[in-house]
Amino acid sequence: MFKGIEDFVVEGGGTIDGKGEIWWEHSCKINKSLPCTRAPTALIFYQCKNFRMMNLRIKDAQQMHLSFQKCMNLQVSNLMVTAPGRSPNTDGIHVTETQNIQIMSSVIRTGDDCISIVSGSQNVQVTDITCGPGHGISIGSLGQGKSEAHVSNVKVDTVRLIDTTNGVRIKTWKGGSGNASNIVFQNVTVQNVSNPIIIDQNYCDQEKPCKDQKSAVQISNVVYRHIRGTSATKFAIKFNCSKNHPCDDILLEDVDLTSDEDADVEADVEALCMNVQLYERGIVSPTCQCKKRCMAMG
């Protein structure tokens, strides 16, 4: 852990090896008879300011690989983050309560989110990232346990996602509050990705079904621009938004997603859109067949 340090550089080209195999074997995600416990994060930066991190390899973390918590003004580049696709909860880079961060020119291949951005994060730029395997690039999850969450001003640009379970995702729990707004995903290429574009305001990562709630984290002003490639599943676009707090001001611009030749998809891919105010610009394929108060506008 680096705690409370300002104006410094972390580099060197070496490898941080979490040796996480024994932790994965005892994860409740692997063995459901075991209790769910939190495992260590390989490398943490906490309340740090004005720093750069570059030219490192991080592998096989016990759980998360790299976490930035309550930091400000940082630049991260030229990282190689790797773990087997079967390794549970091994997020590559986790950003929480952090402002003004640039993550650039890195390769992330893990068993969970390549990059996860959660509450309290603002002005996040993600550029030139190769991701896969893993769960893609996620904003969230947000609002778990009826908590309040805020994420804003996120730009994800020039990303390649290969064989991931999600592409670019926003996920929030029922019953939360707050907002996720001013988010741009652009110049994204997907290859055999199960959910290339997904918003899920009904996220529920637990065995028991989550009860319906009146409140939700509001999602607004999200742009998907120049996104191309292949989907491994029928629905290449999923907007599963809250009926009480619909997704607002969502733009699809120049989106071209098709079925992957090797995937088990018999027909052309489709879009599933519920409770979303949607705008389309340029050529968009597949187009949303609106359901439940979906408003598609040219």
PDB file of C-alpha atoms in Angstrom:
ATOM      1  CA  MET A   1       0.000   0.000   0.000  1.00  0.00           C
ATOM      2  CA  PHE A   2       1.063   3.560  -0.830  1.00  0.00           C
ATOM      3  CA  LYS A   3      -0.784   5.852   1.602  1.00  0.00           C
ATOM      4  CA  GLY A   4      -0.928   9.639   1.761  1.00  0.00           C
ATOM      5  CA  ILE A   5       2.025  10.227  -0.590  1.00  0.00           C
ATOM      6  CA  GLU A   6       2.255  13.169  -3.009  1.00  0.00           C
ATOM      7  CA  ASP A   7       4.369  14.018  -6.073  1.00  0.00           C
ATOM      8  CA  PHE A   8       5.999  10.673  -6.858  1.00  0.00           C
ATOM      9  CA  VAL A   9       6.549   8.066  -9.589  1.00  0.00           C
ATOM     10  CA  VAL A  10       6.199   4.275  -9.438  1.00  0.00           C
ATOM     11  CA  GLU A  11       7.920   2.434 -12.299  1.00  0.00           C
ATOM     12  CA  GLY A  12      10.660  -0.066 -13.024  1.00  0.00           C
ATOM     13  CA  GLY A  13       9.439  -2.819 -15.328  1.00  0.00           C
ATOM     14  CA  GLY A  14       9.229  -5.508 -12.635  1.00  0.00           C
ATOM     15  CA  THR A  15       6.426  -7.906 -11.706  1.00  0.00           C
ATOM     16  CA  ILE A  16       4.167  -7.942  -8.643  1.00  0.00           C
ATOM     17  CA  ASP A  17       2.996 -11.539  -8.203  1.00  0.00           C
ATOM     18  CA  GLY A  18      -0.014 -12.033  -5.924  1.00  0.00           C
ATOM     19  CA  LYS A  19       0.246 -15.861  -6.021  1.00  0.00           C
ATOM     20  CA  GLY A  20      -3.530 -15.981  -5.735  1.00  0.00           C
ATOM     21  CA  GLU A  21      -4.247 -19.606  -6.628  1.00  0.00           C
ATOM     22  CA  ILE A  22      -4.839 -20.736  -3.039  1.00  0.00           C
ATOM     23  CA  TRP A  23      -7.237 -17.809  -2.478  1.00  0.00           C
ATOM     24  CA  TRP A  24      -9.230 -18.600  -5.618  1.00  0.00           C
ATOM     25  CA  GLU A  25      -9.699 -22.216  -4.536  1.00  0.00           C
ATOM     26  CA  HIS A  26     -11.289 -21.022  -1.276  1.00  0.00           C
ATOM     27  CA  SER A  27     -13.550 -18.413  -2.867  1.00  0.00           C
ATOM     28  CA  CYS A  28     -17.315 -18.782  -2.464  1.00  0.00           C
ATOM     29  CA  LYS A  29     -17.551 -18.060  -6.184  1.00  0.00           C
ATOM     30  CA  ILE A  30     -15.679 -21.322  -6.831  1.00  0.00           C
ATOM     31  CA  ASN A  31     -16.978 -23.381  -3.894  1.00  0.00           C
ATOM     32  CA  LYS A  32     -20.467 -22.243  -2.922  1.00  0.00           C
ATOM     33  CA  SER A  33     -20.305 -24.162   0.367  1.00  0.00           C
ATOM     34  CA  LEU A  34     -17.675 -21.738   1.672  1.00  0.00           C
ATOM     35  CA  PRO A  35     -18.474 -18.352   3.269  1.00  0.00           C
ATOM     36  CA  CYS A  36     -17.818 -15.279   1.139  1.00  0.00           C
ATOM     37  CA  THR A  37     -14.831 -13.370   2.528  1.00  0.00           C
ATOM     38  CA  ARG A  38     -12.803 -10.467   1.207  1.00  0.00           C
ATOM     39  CA  ALA A  39      -9.339 -11.351  -0.049  1.00  0.00           C
ATOM     40  CA  PRO A  40      -6.339  -8.971  -0.209  1.00  0.00           C
ATOM     41  CA  THR A  41      -5.746  -6.538  -3.062  1.00  0.00           C
ATOM     42  CA  ALA A  42      -2.279  -6.859  -4.587  1.00  0.00           C
ATOM     43  CA  LEU A  43      -1.468  -3.136  -4.807  1.00  0.00           C
ATOM     44  CA  ILE A  44      -3.357  -0.186  -3.249  1.00  0.00           C
ATOM     45  CA  PHE A  45      -2.880   3.572  -3.579  1.00  0.00           C
ATOM     46  CA  TYR A  46      -4.815   5.363  -0.823  1.00  0.00           C
ATOM     47  CA  GLN A  47      -5.199   9.146  -0.471  1.00  0.00           C
ATOM     48  CA  CYS A  48      -2.290   9.796  -2.852  1.00  0.00           C
ATOM     49  CA  LYS A  49      -1.944  12.860  -5.079  1.00  0.00           C
ATOM     50  CA  ASN A  50      -0.028  13.973  -8.157  1.00  0.00           C
ATOM     51  CA  PHE A  51       1.694  10.770  -9.196  1.00  0.00           C
ATOM     52  CA  ARG A  52       2.467   8.557 -12.154  1.00  0.00           C
ATOM     53  CA  MET A  53       2.611   4.789 -12.400  1.00  0.00           C
ATOM     54  CA  MET A  54       4.056   3.069 -15.469  1.00  0.00           C
ATOM     55  CA  ASN A  55       5.835   0.056 -16.923  1.00  0.00           C
ATOM     56  CA  LEU A  56       4.829  -2.619 -14.425  1.00  0.00           C
ATOM     57  CA  ARG A  57       3.389  -6.127 -14.543  1.00  0.00           C
ATOM     58  CA  ILE A  58       0.870  -7.318 -11.955  1.00  0.00           C
ATOM     59  CA  LYS A  59      -0.246 -10.941 -12.038  1.00  0.00           C
ATOM     60  CA  ASP A  60      -2.399 -13.474 -10.196  1.00  0.00           C
ATOM     61  CA  ALA A  61      -3.748 -11.226  -7.448  1.00  0.00           C
ATOM     62  CA  GLN A  62      -5.631 -12.857  -4.587  1.00  0.00           C
ATOM     63  CA  GLN A  63      -8.610 -10.649  -5.472  1.00  0.00           C
ATOM     64  CA  MET A  64      -8.266  -7.180  -7.061  1.00  0.00           C
ATOM     65  CA  HIS A  65      -4.955  -6.403  -8.732  1.00  0.00           C
ATOM     66  CA  LEU A  66      -4.700  -2.619  -8.476  1.00  0.00           C
ATOM     67  CA  SER A  67      -6.909  -0.208  -6.531  1.00  0.00           C
ATOM     68  CA  PHE A  68      -6.954   3.597  -6.437  1.00  0.00           C
ATOM     69  CA  GLN A  69      -8.888   4.871  -3.409  1.00  0.00           C
ATOM     70  CA  LYS A  70      -9.489   8.544  -2.590  1.00  0.00           C
ATOM     71  CA  CYS A  71      -6.655   9.640  -4.888  1.00  0.00           C
ATOM     72  CA  MET A  72      -6.304  12.736  -7.074  1.00  0.00           C
ATOM     73  CA  ASN A  73      -4.357  13.719 -10.188  1.00  0.00           C
ATOM     74  CA  LEU A  74      -2.745  10.514 -11.385  1.00  0.00           C
ATOM     75  CA  GLN A  75      -1.571   8.990 -14.632  1.00  0.00           C
ATOM     76  CA  VAL A  76      -1.311   5.236 -15.165  1.00  0.00           C
ATOM     77  CA  SER A  77       0.270   3.781 -18.323  1.00  0.00           C
ATOM     78  CA  ASN A  78       1.951   0.771 -19.887  1.00  0.00           C
ATOM     79  CA  LEU A  79       0.716  -1.843 -17.441  1.00  0.00           C
ATOM     80  CA  MET A  80       0.298  -5.572 -18.032  1.00  0.00           C
ATOM     81  CA  VAL A  81      -2.270  -7.064 -15.643  1.00  0.00           C
ATOM     82  CA  THR A  82      -2.958 -10.796 -15.958  1.00  0.00           C
ATOM     83  CA  ALA A  83      -4.759 -13.650 -14.216  1.00  0.00           C
ATOM     84  CA  PRO A  84      -6.634 -16.707 -15.537  1.00  0.00           C
ATOM     85  CA  GLY A  85     -10.166 -16.129 -16.743  1.00  0.00           C
ATOM     86  CA  ARG A  86     -11.406 -18.561 -14.087  1.00  0.00           C
ATOM     87  CA  SER A  87      -9.971 -16.511 -11.186  1.00  0.00           C
ATOM     88  CA  PRO A  88     -12.839 -14.926  -9.183  1.00  0.00           C
ATOM     89  CA  ASN A  89     -13.155 -11.200  -8.373  1.00  0.00           C
ATOM     90  CA  THR A  90      -9.746 -10.397  -9.834  1.00  0.00           C
ATOM     91  CA  ASP A  91     -10.569  -6.923 -11.182  1.00  0.00           C
ATOM     92  CA  GLY A  92      -7.641  -5.465 -13.093  1.00  0.00           C
ATOM     93  CA  ILE A  93      -7.889  -1.794 -12.055  1.00  0.00           C
ATOM     94  CA  HIS A  94     -10.435  -0.554  -9.507  1.00  0.00           C
ATOM     95  CA  VAL A  95     -11.158   3.176  -9.156  1.00  0.00           C
ATOM     96  CA  THR A  96     -13.123   4.463  -6.163  1.00  0.00           C
ATOM     97  CA  GLU A  97     -13.580   8.002  -4.773  1.00  0.00           C
ATOM     98  CA  THR A  98     -10.815   9.152  -7.094  1.00  0.00           C
ATOM     99  CA  GLN A  99     -10.685  12.293  -9.257  1.00  0.00           C
ATOM    100  CA  ASN A 100      -8.644  13.227 -12.320  1.00  0.00           C
ATOM    101  CA  ILE A 101      -7.189   9.877 -13.337  1.00  0.00           C
ATOM    102  CA  GLN A 102      -5.854   8.796 -16.732  1.00  0.00           C
ATOM    103  CA  ILE A 103      -5.421   5.089 -17.507  1.00  0.00           C
ATOM    104  CA  MET A 104      -3.602   4.570 -20.792  1.00  0.00           C
ATOM    105  CA  SER A 105      -1.898   2.076 -23.102  1.00  0.00           C
ATOM    106  CA  SER A 106      -2.333  -1.067 -21.006  1.00  0.00           C
ATOM    107  CA  VAL A 107      -3.289  -4.718 -21.404  1.00  0.00           C
ATOM    108  CA  ILE A 108      -5.626  -6.279 -18.831  1.00  0.00           C
ATOM    109  CA  ARG A 109      -6.548  -9.979 -18.916  1.00  0.00           C
ATOM    110  CA  THR A 110      -8.230 -11.193 -15.718  1.00  0.00           C
ATOM    111  CA  GLY A 111     -11.220 -13.068 -14.294  1.00  0.00           C
ATOM    112  CA  ASP A 112     -13.380 -10.032 -13.502  1.00  0.00           C
ATOM    113  CA  ASP A 113     -13.744  -6.415 -14.652  1.00  0.00           C
ATOM    114  CA  CYS A 114     -10.773  -5.154 -16.608  1.00  0.00           C
ATOM    115  CA  ILE A 115     -11.479  -1.718 -15.167  1.00  0.00           C
ATOM    116  CA  SER A 116     -14.182  -0.982 -12.572  1.00  0.00           C
ATOM    117  CA  ILE A 117     -15.162   2.585 -11.720  1.00  0.00           C
ATOM    118  CA  VAL A 118     -17.321   3.047  -8.628  1.00  0.00           C
ATOM    119  CA  SER A 119     -18.812   5.724  -6.404  1.00  0.00           C
ATOM    120  CA  GLY A 120     -17.066   9.030  -5.801  1.00  0.00           C
ATOM    121  CA  SER A 121     -15.043   8.887  -9.021  1.00  0.00           C
ATOM    122  CA  GLN A 122     -14.943  11.902 -11.341  1.00  0.00           C
ATOM    123  CA  ASN A 123     -12.969  12.935 -14.421  1.00  0.00           C
ATOM    124  CA  VAL A 124     -11.812   9.456 -15.384  1.00  0.00           C
ATOM    125  CA  GLN A 125     -10.161   8.932 -18.793  1.00  0.00           C
ATOM    126  CA  VAL A 126      -9.486   5.430 -20.120  1.00  0.00           C
ATOM    127  CA  THR A 127      -7.554   5.295 -23.409  1.00  0.00           C
ATOM    128  CA  ASP A 128      -5.912   2.584 -25.534  1.00  0.00           C
ATOM    129  CA  ILE A 129      -6.788  -0.492 -23.479  1.00  0.00           C
ATOM    130  CA  THR A 130      -6.825  -4.131 -24.583  1.00  0.00           C
ATOM    131  CA  CYS A 131      -9.105  -6.273 -22.426  1.00  0.00           C
ATOM    132  CA  GLY A 132      -9.891  -9.983 -22.336  1.00  0.00           C
ATOM    133  CA  PRO A 133     -10.621 -12.362 -20.843  1.00  0.00           C
ATOM    134  CA  GLY A 134     -12.648 -10.707 -18.112  1.00  0.00           C
ATOM    135  CA  HIS A 135     -15.931  -8.902 -17.567  1.00  0.00           C
ATOM    136  CA  GLY A 136     -15.153  -5.833 -19.654  1.00  0.00           C
ATOM    137  CA  ILE A 137     -15.097  -2.200 -18.549  1.00  0.00           C
ATOM    138  CA  SER A 138     -17.686  -1.426 -15.875  1.00  0.00           C
ATOM    139  CA  ILE A 139     -19.076   1.604 -14.158  1.00  0.00           C
ATOM    140  CA  GLY A 140     -20.377   0.057 -10.954  1.00  0.00           C
ATOM    141  CA  SER A 141     -21.724  -1.719  -9.353  1.00  0.00           C
ATOM    142  CA  LEU A 142     -23.410   1.261  -7.693  1.00  0.00           C
ATOM    143  CA  GLY A 143     -26.036   1.580  -4.974  1.00  0.00           C
ATOM    144  CA  GLN A 144     -25.629  -1.752  -3.203  1.00  0.00           C
ATOM    145  CA  GLY A 145     -27.418  -1.961   0.149  1.00  0.00           C
ATOM    146  CA  LYS A 146     -29.515   1.147  -0.631  1.00  0.00           C
ATOM    147  CA  SER A 147     -26.365   3.288  -0.648  1.00  0.00           C
ATOM    148  CA  GLU A 148     -25.932   6.616  -2.431  1.00  0.00           C
ATOM    149  CA  ALA A 149     -23.488   6.627  -5.343  1.00  0.00           C
ATOM    150  CA  HIS A 150     -22.116   9.279  -7.700  1.00  0.00           C
ATOM    151  CA  VAL A 151     -19.940   8.840 -10.794  1.00  0.00           C
ATOM    152  CA  SER A 152     -19.495  11.552 -13.442  1.00  0.00           C
ATOM    153  CA  ASN A 153     -17.355  12.700 -16.359  1.00  0.00           C
ATOM    154  CA  VAL A 154     -16.000   9.365 -17.556  1.00  0.00           C
ATOM    155  CA  LYS A 155     -14.527   8.935 -21.039  1.00  0.00           C
ATOM    156  CA  VAL A 156     -13.546   5.526 -22.419  1.00  0.00           C
ATOM    157  CA  ASP A 157     -11.802   5.877 -25.792  1.00  0.00           C
ATOM    158  CA  THR A 158     -10.033   3.389 -28.086  1.00  0.00           C
ATOM    159  CA  VAL A 159     -10.623   0.073 -26.372  1.00  0.00           C
ATOM    160  CA  ARG A 160     -10.373  -3.498 -27.702  1.00  0.00           C
ATOM    161  CA  LEU A 161     -12.420  -6.167 -25.924  1.00  0.00           C
ATOM    162  CA  ILE A 162     -11.834  -9.813 -26.852  1.00  0.00           C
ATOM    163  CA  ASP A 163     -13.815 -12.818 -25.527  1.00  0.00           C
ATOM    164  CA  THR A 164     -15.170 -10.893 -22.523  1.00  0.00           C
ATOM    165  CA  THR A 165     -18.511 -11.485 -20.801  1.00  0.00           C
ATOM    166  CA  ASN A 166     -19.380  -7.788 -21.165  1.00  0.00           C
ATOM    167  CA  GLY A 167     -18.136  -4.930 -23.267  1.00  0.00           C
ATOM    168  CA  VAL A 168     -18.908  -1.495 -21.850  1.00  0.00           C
ATOM    169  CA  ARG A 169     -21.267  -1.801 -18.888  1.00  0.00           C
ATOM    170  CA  ILE A 170     -23.074   0.327 -16.308  1.00  0.00           C
ATOM    171  CA  LYS A 171     -24.553  -1.669 -13.423  1.00  0.00           C
ATOM    172  CA  THR A 172     -26.580  -0.487 -10.439  1.00  0.00           C
ATOM    173  CA  TRP A 173     -28.493  -2.260  -7.671  1.00  0.00           C
ATOM    174  CA  LYS A 174     -32.175  -1.771  -6.986  1.00  0.00           C
ATOM    175  CA  GLY A 175     -32.839   0.570  -4.078  1.00  0.00           C
ATOM    176  CA  GLY A 176     -29.779   2.762  -4.459  1.00  0.00           C
ATOM    177  CA  SER A 177     -29.733   6.511  -5.029  1.00  0.00           C
ATOM    178  CA  GLY A 178     -27.501   9.127  -6.616  1.00  0.00           C
ATOM    179  CA  ASN A 179     -26.444   9.284 -10.253  1.00  0.00           C
ATOM    180  CA  ALA A 180     -24.075   8.162 -12.984  1.00  0.00           C
ATOM    181  CA  SER A 181     -23.847  10.873 -15.637  1.00  0.00           C
ATOM    182  CA  ASN A 182     -21.789  12.444 -18.420  1.00  0.00           C
ATOM    183  CA  ILE A 183     -20.266   9.195 -19.656  1.00  0.00           C
ATOM    184  CA  VAL A 184     -18.778   8.549 -23.109  1.00  0.00           C
ATOM    185  CA  PHE A 185     -17.789   5.203 -24.640  1.00  0.00           C
ATOM    186  CA  GLN A 186     -16.242   5.695 -28.066  1.00  0.00           C
ATOM    187  CA  ASN A 187     -14.010   3.964 -30.607  1.00  0.00           C
ATOM    188  CA  VAL A 188     -14.629   0.561 -29.074  1.00  0.00           C
ATOM    189  CA  THR A 189     -13.975  -2.723 -30.898  1.00  0.00           C
ATOM    190  CA  VAL A 190     -15.518  -5.937 -29.581  1.00  0.00           C
ATOM    191  CA  GLN A 191     -14.730  -9.487 -30.650  1.00  0.00           C
ATOM    192  CA  ASN A 192     -16.930 -12.383 -29.489  1.00  0.00           C
ATOM    193  CA  VAL A 193     -18.217 -10.361 -26.518  1.00  0.00           C
ATOM    194  CA  SER A 194     -21.358 -11.614 -24.782  1.00  0.00           C
ATOM    195  CA  ASN A 195     -22.905  -8.211 -23.907  1.00  0.00           C
ATOM    196  CA  PRO A 196     -21.136  -5.554 -26.010  1.00  0.00           C
ATOM    197  CA  ILE A 197     -23.301  -2.648 -24.733  1.00  0.00           C
ATOM    198  CA  ILE A 198     -25.221  -3.050 -21.489  1.00  0.00           C
ATOM    199  CA  ILE A 199     -26.914  -0.925 -18.844  1.00  0.00           C
ATOM    200  CA  ASP A 200     -28.389  -2.922 -15.981  1.00  0.00           C
ATOM    201  CA  GLN A 201     -30.262  -0.977 -13.313  1.00  0.00           C
ATOM    202  CA  ASN A 202     -31.523  -4.259 -11.878  1.00  0.00           C
ATOM    203  CA  TYR A 203     -28.139  -5.779 -11.095  1.00  0.00           C
ATOM    204  CA  CYS A 204     -28.336  -8.507  -8.442  1.00  0.00           C
ATOM    205  CA  ASP A 205     -25.171 -10.452  -7.639  1.00  0.00           C
ATOM    206  CA  GLN A 206     -26.578 -12.733  -4.950  1.00  0.00           C
ATOM    207  CA  GLU A 207     -28.303 -16.087  -4.695  1.00  0.00           C
ATOM    208  CA  LYS A 208     -31.650 -14.745  -3.444  1.00  0.00           C
ATOM    209  CA  PRO A 209     -33.621 -12.550  -5.887  1.00  0.00           C
ATOM    210  CA  CYS A 210     -33.381  -8.833  -5.150  1.00  0.00           C
ATOM    211  CA  LYS A 211     -36.680  -7.261  -4.090  1.00  0.00           C
ATOM    212  CA  ASP A 212     -38.204  -4.506  -6.185  1.00  0.00           C
ATOM    213  CA  GLN A 213     -37.445  -1.035  -4.889  1.00  0.00           C
ATOM    214  CA  LYS A 214     -38.848   2.404  -5.689  1.00  0.00           C
ATOM    215  CA  SER A 215     -35.474   4.151  -5.759  1.00  0.00           C
ATOM    216  CA  ALA A 216     -32.539   3.664  -8.135  1.00  0.00           C
ATOM    217  CA  VAL A 217     -29.272   5.298  -9.138  1.00  0.00           C
ATOM    218  CA  GLN A 218     -30.205   7.673 -11.961  1.00  0.00           C
ATOM    219  CA  ILE A 219     -28.296   7.070 -15.207  1.00  0.00           C
ATOM    220  CA  SER A 220     -28.205   9.978 -17.649  1.00  0.00           C
ATOM    221  CA  ASN A 221     -26.280  11.547 -20.524  1.00  0.00           C
ATOM    222  CA  VAL A 222     -24.446   8.460 -21.791  1.00  0.00           C
ATOM    223  CA  VAL A 223     -22.932   8.328 -25.298  1.00  0.00           C
ATOM    224  CA  TYR A 224     -21.992   5.199 -27.267  1.00  0.00           C
ATOM    225  CA  ARG A 225     -20.084   6.348 -30.365  1.00  0.00           C
ATOM    226  CA  HIS A 226     -18.214   4.360 -33.042  1.00  0.00           C
ATOM    227  CA  ILE A 227     -18.661   0.918 -31.519  1.00  0.00           C
ATOM    228  CA  ARG A 228     -18.122  -2.056 -33.810  1.00  0.00           C
ATOM    229  CA  GLY A 229     -17.571  -5.783 -33.736  1.00  0.00           C
ATOM    230  CA  THR A 230     -19.186  -9.097 -32.932  1.00  0.00           C
ATOM    231  CA  SER A 231     -21.517 -10.329 -30.216  1.00  0.00           C
ATOM    232  CA  ALA A 232     -21.444 -13.855 -28.796  1.00  0.00           C
ATOM    233  CA  THR A 233     -25.126 -13.656 -27.799  1.00  0.00           C
ATOM    234  CA  LYS A 234     -28.436 -12.708 -29.384  1.00  0.00           C
ATOM    235  CA  PHE A 235     -28.761  -9.321 -27.657  1.00  0.00           C
ATOM    236  CA  ALA A 236     -25.802  -7.134 -28.552  1.00  0.00           C
ATOM    237  CA  ILE A 237     -27.396  -4.111 -26.855  1.00  0.00           C
ATOM    238  CA  LYS A 238     -29.256  -4.347 -23.537  1.00  0.00           C
ATOM    239  CA  PHE A 239     -30.770  -1.371 -21.760  1.00  0.00           C
ATOM    240  CA  ASN A 240     -32.469  -2.890 -18.708  1.00  0.00           C
ATOM    241  CA  CYS A 241     -33.431   0.312 -16.928  1.00  0.00           C
ATOM    242  CA  SER A 242     -35.576   1.082 -13.897  1.00  0.00           C
ATOM    243  CA  LYS A 243     -39.300   1.664 -14.421  1.00  0.00           C
ATOM    244  CA  ASN A 244     -39.286   4.278 -11.647  1.00  0.00           C
ATOM    245  CA  HIS A 245     -36.055   6.022 -12.715  1.00  0.00           C
ATOM    246  CA  PRO A 246     -35.625   5.363 -16.461  1.00  0.00           C
ATOM    247  CA  CYS A 247     -32.275   5.885 -18.158  1.00  0.00           C
ATOM    248  CA  ASP A 248     -32.294   9.419 -19.546  1.00  0.00           C
ATOM    249  CA  ASP A 249     -30.603  10.944 -22.582  1.00  0.00           C
ATOM    250  CA  ILE A 250     -28.821   7.858 -23.974  1.00  0.00           C
ATOM    251  CA  LEU A 251     -27.213   8.267 -27.423  1.00  0.00           C
ATOM    252  CA  LEU A 252     -26.201   5.531 -29.880  1.00  0.00           C
ATOM    253  CA  GLU A 253     -24.092   6.966 -32.713  1.00  0.00           C
ATOM    254  CA  ASP A 254     -22.498   4.906 -35.502  1.00  0.00           C
ATOM    255  CA  VAL A 255     -22.888   1.519 -33.826  1.00  0.00           C
ATOM    256  CA  ASP A 256     -22.443  -1.657 -35.895  1.00  0.00           C
ATOM    257  CA  LEU A 257     -22.652  -4.951 -34.038  1.00  0.00           C
ATOM    258  CA  THR A 258     -23.134  -8.332 -35.705  1.00  0.00           C
ATOM    259  CA  SER A 259     -23.187 -11.978 -34.642  1.00  0.00           C
ATOM    260  CA  ASP A 260     -19.879 -13.749 -34.217  1.00  0.00           C
ATOM    261  CA  GLU A 261     -19.341 -16.538 -36.729  1.00  0.00           C
ATOM    262  CA  ASP A 262     -18.231 -18.966 -34.022  1.00  0.00           C
ATOM    263  CA  ALA A 263     -20.951 -18.047 -31.512  1.00  0.00           C
ATOM    264  CA  ASP A 264     -24.180 -19.940 -30.964  1.00  0.00           C
ATOM    265  CA  VAL A 265     -26.320 -17.195 -32.484  1.00  0.00           C
ATOM    266  CA  GLU A 266     -28.620 -18.401 -35.221  1.00  0.00           C
ATOM    267  CA  ALA A 267     -29.885 -15.067 -36.532  1.00  0.00           C
ATOM    268  CA  ASP A 268     -28.816 -11.455 -36.607  1.00  0.00           C
ATOM    269  CA  VAL A 269     -28.257  -9.864 -33.226  1.00  0.00           C
ATOM    270  CA  GLU A 270     -30.908  -7.703 -31.599  1.00  0.00           C
ATOM    271  CA  ALA A 271     -31.247  -4.860 -29.113  1.00  0.00           C
ATOM    272  CA  LEU A 272     -33.379  -5.062 -25.971  1.00  0.00           C
ATOM    273  CA  CYS A 273     -34.437  -1.699 -24.580  1.00  0.00           C
ATOM    274  CA  MET A 274     -36.648  -1.079 -21.543  1.00  0.00           C
ATOM    275  CA  ASN A 275     -37.417   2.192 -19.760  1.00  0.00           C
ATOM    276  CA  VAL A 276     -34.901   4.326 -21.627  1.00  0.00           C
ATOM    277  CA  GLN A 277     -34.989   7.690 -23.391  1.00  0.00           C
ATOM    278  CA  LEU A 278     -32.898   6.865 -26.420  1.00  0.00           C
ATOM    279  CA  TYR A 279     -31.474   8.836 -29.329  1.00  0.00           C
ATOM    280  CA  GLU A 280     -29.901   7.339 -32.446  1.00  0.00           C
ATOM    281  CA  ARG A 281     -27.558   9.111 -34.842  1.00  0.00           C
ATOM    282  CA  GLY A 282     -25.868   7.844 -37.993  1.00  0.00           C
ATOM    283  CA  ILE A 283     -26.046   4.130 -38.795  1.00  0.00           C
ATOM    284  CA  VAL A 284     -27.088   2.092 -35.759  1.00  0.00           C
ATOM    285  CA  SER A 285     -27.365  -1.687 -35.924  1.00  0.00           C
ATOM    286  CA  PRO A 286     -29.084  -3.392 -34.244  1.00  0.00           C
ATOM    287  CA  THR A 287     -31.758  -0.831 -33.507  1.00  0.00           C
ATOM    288  CA  CYS A 288     -33.849  -0.848 -30.369  1.00  0.00           C
ATOM    289  CA  GLN A 289     -37.303  -2.340 -30.422  1.00  0.00           C
ATOM    290  CA  CYS A 290     -38.651  -0.199 -27.634  1.00  0.00           C
ATOM    291  CA  LYS A 291     -40.480  -1.773 -24.709  1.00  0.00           C
ATOM    292  CA  LYS A 292     -41.957  -0.347 -21.524  1.00  0.00           C
ATOM    293  CA  ARG A 293     -41.828   3.415 -22.082  1.00  0.00           C
ATOM    294  CA  CYS A 294     -38.766   3.323 -24.298  1.00  0.00           C
ATOM    295  CA  MET A 295     -38.666   6.430 -26.498  1.00  0.00           C
ATOM    296  CA  ALA A 296     -36.425   6.121 -29.552  1.00  0.00           C
ATOM    297  CA  MET A 297     -35.695   9.392 -31.321  1.00  0.00           C
ATOM    298  CA  GLY A 298     -33.722  10.134 -34.467  1.00  0.00           C
TER     299      GLY A 298
END
